[in-house]
């Protein structure tokens, strides 16, 4: 009986992903956004909505650095900071990361819609 009770309690707990996994997923969405944006801009039918990023996307090495290298470095720094100081995730950090995931997911959905429009209208 106590064995069944223990199994039930273990199932109650939702899976808690580590900070590294969450940061990697956020970084992956960021890079996917950069890649999709670059491909859509290269078609000539789309442009970057953000004026600052539009300037950076005109210079591919700058765009790559700002959208890929800098966020990767920042993610590694945050992950190391959490590991070195043995910090626990809290509601605030989860809120920030999940907000970024929701925003990037919405942006990726817009990119998918743009790809569908581009390739179905010829």
Short mmCIF file of N, CA and C in Angstrom, two decimals, residues 29-118:
data_model
loop_
_atom_site.label_atom_id
_atom_site.label_comp_id
_atom_site.label_asym_id
_atom_site.label_seq_id
_atom_site.Cartn_x
_atom_site.Cartn_y
_atom_site.Cartn_z
N UNK A 29 15.26 28.83 -30.11
CA UNK A 29 14.20 29.64 -30.72
C UNK A 29 14.75 30.95 -31.26
N UNK A 30 15.70 31.55 -30.55
CA UNK A 30 16.33 32.78 -30.99
C UNK A 30 17.06 32.57 -32.32
N UNK A 31 17.84 31.49 -32.41
CA UNK A 31 18.58 31.20 -33.64
C UNK A 31 17.61 30.86 -34.77
N UNK A 32 16.55 30.13 -34.47
CA UNK A 32 15.54 29.82 -35.49
C UNK A 32 14.91 31.10 -36.01
N UNK A 33 14.64 32.05 -35.14
CA UNK A 33 14.11 33.35 -35.55
C UNK A 33 15.09 34.05 -36.47
N UNK A 34 16.35 34.09 -36.10
CA UNK A 34 17.36 34.74 -36.94
C UNK A 34 17.43 34.08 -38.32
N UNK A 35 17.48 32.74 -38.33
CA UNK A 35 17.60 32.01 -39.59
C UNK A 35 16.38 32.27 -40.48
N UNK A 36 15.18 32.14 -39.92
CA UNK A 36 13.96 32.35 -40.71
C UNK A 36 13.88 33.79 -41.22
N UNK A 37 14.23 34.73 -40.37
CA UNK A 37 14.22 36.13 -40.77
C UNK A 37 15.18 36.36 -41.92
N UNK A 38 16.38 35.81 -41.83
CA UNK A 38 17.38 35.98 -42.88
C UNK A 38 16.90 35.38 -44.20
N UNK A 39 16.31 34.19 -44.14
CA UNK A 39 15.81 33.54 -45.35
C UNK A 39 14.69 34.36 -45.97
N UNK A 40 13.76 34.83 -45.15
CA UNK A 40 12.65 35.64 -45.68
C UNK A 40 13.14 36.95 -46.26
N UNK A 41 14.10 37.59 -45.64
CA UNK A 41 14.65 38.84 -46.17
C UNK A 41 15.34 38.58 -47.51
N UNK A 42 16.05 37.47 -47.60
CA UNK A 42 16.77 37.14 -48.83
C UNK A 42 15.84 36.90 -50.02
N UNK A 43 14.55 36.59 -49.77
CA UNK A 43 13.61 36.41 -50.88
C UNK A 43 13.29 37.74 -51.56
N UNK A 44 13.48 38.83 -50.83
CA UNK A 44 13.17 40.14 -51.38
C UNK A 44 11.74 40.58 -51.16
N UNK A 45 10.90 39.72 -50.64
CA UNK A 45 9.50 40.06 -50.40
C UNK A 45 9.22 40.51 -48.97
N UNK A 46 10.19 40.34 -48.11
CA UNK A 46 9.98 40.67 -46.69
C UNK A 46 11.12 41.55 -46.21
N UNK A 47 10.85 42.26 -45.13
CA UNK A 47 11.89 43.06 -44.50
C UNK A 47 11.77 42.92 -42.99
N UNK A 48 12.84 43.26 -42.30
CA UNK A 48 12.85 43.20 -40.83
C UNK A 48 11.98 44.33 -40.29
N UNK A 49 11.09 44.00 -39.35
CA UNK A 49 10.18 44.99 -38.77
C UNK A 49 10.88 45.92 -37.79
N UNK A 50 11.89 45.42 -37.09
CA UNK A 50 12.63 46.22 -36.11
C UNK A 50 13.70 47.03 -36.83
N UNK A 51 13.64 48.37 -36.79
CA UNK A 51 14.61 49.18 -37.53
C UNK A 51 16.07 48.94 -37.12
N UNK A 52 16.33 48.74 -35.85
CA UNK A 52 17.70 48.48 -35.40
C UNK A 52 18.20 47.15 -35.94
N UNK A 53 17.37 46.12 -35.85
CA UNK A 53 17.76 44.81 -36.38
C UNK A 53 17.83 44.85 -37.91
N UNK A 54 17.02 45.68 -38.55
CA UNK A 54 17.08 45.79 -40.01
C UNK A 54 18.46 46.25 -40.44
N UNK A 55 19.00 47.22 -39.72
CA UNK A 55 20.36 47.68 -40.03
C UNK A 55 21.37 46.56 -39.81
N UNK A 56 21.23 45.83 -38.72
CA UNK A 56 22.16 44.74 -38.42
C UNK A 56 22.04 43.60 -39.42
N UNK A 57 20.84 43.33 -39.90
CA UNK A 57 20.66 42.25 -40.87
C UNK A 57 21.24 42.61 -42.23
N UNK A 58 21.44 43.90 -42.48
CA UNK A 58 22.11 44.31 -43.72
C UNK A 58 23.56 43.87 -43.74
N UNK A 59 24.15 43.67 -42.58
CA UNK A 59 25.53 43.22 -42.43
C UNK A 59 25.48 41.83 -41.78
N UNK A 60 25.55 40.78 -42.59
CA UNK A 60 25.33 39.42 -42.06
C UNK A 60 26.21 39.05 -40.87
N UNK A 61 27.46 39.48 -40.85
CA UNK A 61 28.34 39.11 -39.74
C UNK A 61 27.89 39.79 -38.44
N UNK A 62 27.39 41.02 -38.56
CA UNK A 62 26.89 41.74 -37.38
C UNK A 62 25.60 41.07 -36.88
N UNK A 63 24.71 40.75 -37.81
CA UNK A 63 23.46 40.07 -37.44
C UNK A 63 23.73 38.73 -36.78
N UNK A 64 24.69 37.97 -37.34
CA UNK A 64 25.05 36.67 -36.76
C UNK A 64 25.61 36.85 -35.36
N UNK A 65 26.47 37.83 -35.18
CA UNK A 65 27.07 38.07 -33.87
C UNK A 65 26.01 38.45 -32.84
N UNK A 66 25.13 39.38 -33.21
CA UNK A 66 24.13 39.89 -32.27
C UNK A 66 23.04 38.84 -31.98
N UNK A 67 22.65 38.06 -32.97
CA UNK A 67 21.56 37.10 -32.78
C UNK A 67 22.02 35.70 -32.39
N UNK A 68 23.30 35.37 -32.59
CA UNK A 68 23.75 34.00 -32.30
C UNK A 68 24.88 33.95 -31.28
N UNK A 69 25.94 34.69 -31.52
CA UNK A 69 27.12 34.59 -30.65
C UNK A 69 26.87 35.25 -29.30
N UNK A 70 26.36 36.47 -29.32
CA UNK A 70 26.10 37.19 -28.07
C UNK A 70 25.10 36.46 -27.16
N UNK A 71 23.94 36.02 -27.68
CA UNK A 71 23.01 35.27 -26.81
C UNK A 71 23.59 33.95 -26.30
N UNK A 72 24.41 33.28 -27.13
CA UNK A 72 25.03 32.04 -26.68
C UNK A 72 25.96 32.31 -25.51
N UNK A 73 26.76 33.35 -25.64
CA UNK A 73 27.68 33.73 -24.56
C UNK A 73 26.92 34.10 -23.30
N UNK A 74 25.85 34.86 -23.46
CA UNK A 74 25.03 35.26 -22.32
C UNK A 74 24.37 34.04 -21.66
N UNK A 75 23.89 33.10 -22.45
CA UNK A 75 23.28 31.89 -21.90
C UNK A 75 24.29 31.08 -21.10
N UNK A 76 25.49 30.94 -21.63
CA UNK A 76 26.54 30.21 -20.91
C UNK A 76 26.88 30.92 -19.61
N UNK A 77 26.98 32.24 -19.65
CA UNK A 77 27.27 33.03 -18.46
C UNK A 77 26.19 32.83 -17.40
N UNK A 78 24.93 32.91 -17.78
CA UNK A 78 23.83 32.74 -16.83
C UNK A 78 23.83 31.33 -16.26
N UNK A 79 24.04 30.33 -17.12
CA UNK A 79 24.07 28.95 -16.65
C UNK A 79 25.21 28.73 -15.66
N UNK A 80 26.39 29.25 -15.98
CA UNK A 80 27.53 29.12 -15.06
C UNK A 80 27.26 29.85 -13.75
N UNK A 81 26.66 31.02 -13.82
CA UNK A 81 26.32 31.79 -12.63
C UNK A 81 25.41 30.98 -11.71
N UNK A 82 24.39 30.34 -12.30
CA UNK A 82 23.49 29.51 -11.50
C UNK A 82 24.21 28.32 -10.89
N UNK A 83 25.12 27.71 -11.67
CA UNK A 83 25.84 26.53 -11.18
C UNK A 83 26.88 26.89 -10.11
N UNK A 84 27.66 27.93 -10.34
CA UNK A 84 28.73 28.31 -9.40
C UNK A 84 28.14 28.74 -8.06
N UNK A 85 27.10 29.56 -8.10
CA UNK A 85 26.52 30.07 -6.86
C UNK A 85 25.38 29.19 -6.34
N UNK A 86 25.17 28.05 -6.99
CA UNK A 86 24.16 27.08 -6.58
C UNK A 86 22.79 27.73 -6.37
N UNK A 87 22.42 28.54 -7.33
CA UNK A 87 21.13 29.23 -7.25
C UNK A 87 20.02 28.29 -7.69
N UNK A 88 18.88 28.46 -7.08
CA UNK A 88 17.70 27.69 -7.45
C UNK A 88 16.84 28.54 -8.38
N UNK A 89 16.14 27.86 -9.26
CA UNK A 89 15.19 28.57 -10.10
C UNK A 89 14.02 29.02 -9.23
N UNK A 90 13.51 30.17 -9.53
CA UNK A 90 12.34 30.65 -8.80
C UNK A 90 11.29 31.11 -9.79
N UNK A 91 10.21 31.61 -9.30
CA UNK A 91 9.11 32.04 -10.17
C UNK A 91 9.54 33.14 -11.13
N UNK A 92 10.37 34.06 -10.65
CA UNK A 92 10.79 35.18 -11.49
C UNK A 92 11.62 34.69 -12.67
N UNK A 93 12.62 33.84 -12.42
CA UNK A 93 13.46 33.35 -13.52
C UNK A 93 12.63 32.51 -14.49
N UNK A 94 11.74 31.69 -13.97
CA UNK A 94 10.88 30.90 -14.84
C UNK A 94 9.95 31.80 -15.66
N UNK A 95 9.43 32.85 -15.04
CA UNK A 95 8.56 33.79 -15.75
C UNK A 95 9.31 34.45 -16.90
N UNK A 96 10.53 34.90 -16.64
CA UNK A 96 11.32 35.57 -17.68
C UNK A 96 11.61 34.61 -18.83
N UNK A 97 12.07 33.41 -18.51
CA UNK A 97 12.41 32.44 -19.56
C UNK A 97 11.17 32.02 -20.33
N UNK A 98 10.09 31.70 -19.62
CA UNK A 98 8.88 31.25 -20.31
C UNK A 98 8.25 32.38 -21.13
N UNK A 99 8.38 33.62 -20.68
CA UNK A 99 7.89 34.75 -21.47
C UNK A 99 8.66 34.84 -22.78
N UNK A 100 9.97 34.67 -22.70
CA UNK A 100 10.78 34.68 -23.92
C UNK A 100 10.40 33.55 -24.85
N UNK A 101 10.13 32.37 -24.29
CA UNK A 101 9.72 31.23 -25.11
C UNK A 101 8.39 31.51 -25.80
N UNK A 102 7.45 32.09 -25.08
CA UNK A 102 6.14 32.40 -25.67
C UNK A 102 6.30 33.43 -26.78
N UNK A 103 7.08 34.47 -26.54
CA UNK A 103 7.27 35.51 -27.56
C UNK A 103 7.96 34.93 -28.79
N UNK A 104 9.04 34.18 -28.60
CA UNK A 104 9.74 33.59 -29.74
C UNK A 104 8.86 32.58 -30.47
N UNK A 105 8.04 31.85 -29.75
CA UNK A 105 7.13 30.90 -30.40
C UNK A 105 6.14 31.65 -31.29
N UNK A 106 5.63 32.77 -30.80
CA UNK A 106 4.72 33.58 -31.61
C UNK A 106 5.44 34.10 -32.87
N UNK A 107 6.68 34.52 -32.72
CA UNK A 107 7.46 35.01 -33.86
C UNK A 107 7.69 33.88 -34.87
N UNK A 108 8.01 32.69 -34.38
CA UNK A 108 8.23 31.55 -35.27
C UNK A 108 6.94 31.20 -36.00
N UNK A 109 5.80 31.29 -35.33
CA UNK A 109 4.51 31.04 -35.99
C UNK A 109 4.28 32.05 -37.11
N UNK A 110 4.61 33.31 -36.86
CA UNK A 110 4.49 34.33 -37.92
C UNK A 110 5.42 33.98 -39.08
N UNK A 111 6.63 33.53 -38.79
CA UNK A 111 7.55 33.12 -39.86
C UNK A 111 6.96 31.96 -40.67
N UNK A 112 6.38 30.99 -39.99
CA UNK A 112 5.78 29.85 -40.69
C UNK A 112 4.65 30.32 -41.60
N UNK A 113 3.81 31.22 -41.09
CA UNK A 113 2.73 31.78 -41.91
C UNK A 113 3.31 32.49 -43.12
N UNK A 114 4.38 33.27 -42.93
CA UNK A 114 5.01 33.96 -44.04
C UNK A 114 5.59 32.99 -45.07
N UNK A 115 6.20 31.90 -44.60
CA UNK A 115 6.71 30.89 -45.53
C UNK A 115 5.56 30.25 -46.32
N UNK A 116 4.46 29.95 -45.65
CA UNK A 116 3.31 29.36 -46.33
C UNK A 116 2.77 30.33 -47.39
N UNK A 117 2.63 31.58 -47.02
CA UNK A 117 2.15 32.59 -47.98
C UNK A 117 3.12 32.71 -49.15
N UNK A 118 4.40 32.75 -48.86
CA UNK A 118 5.41 32.91 -49.90
C UNK A 118 5.40 31.75 -50.89
#
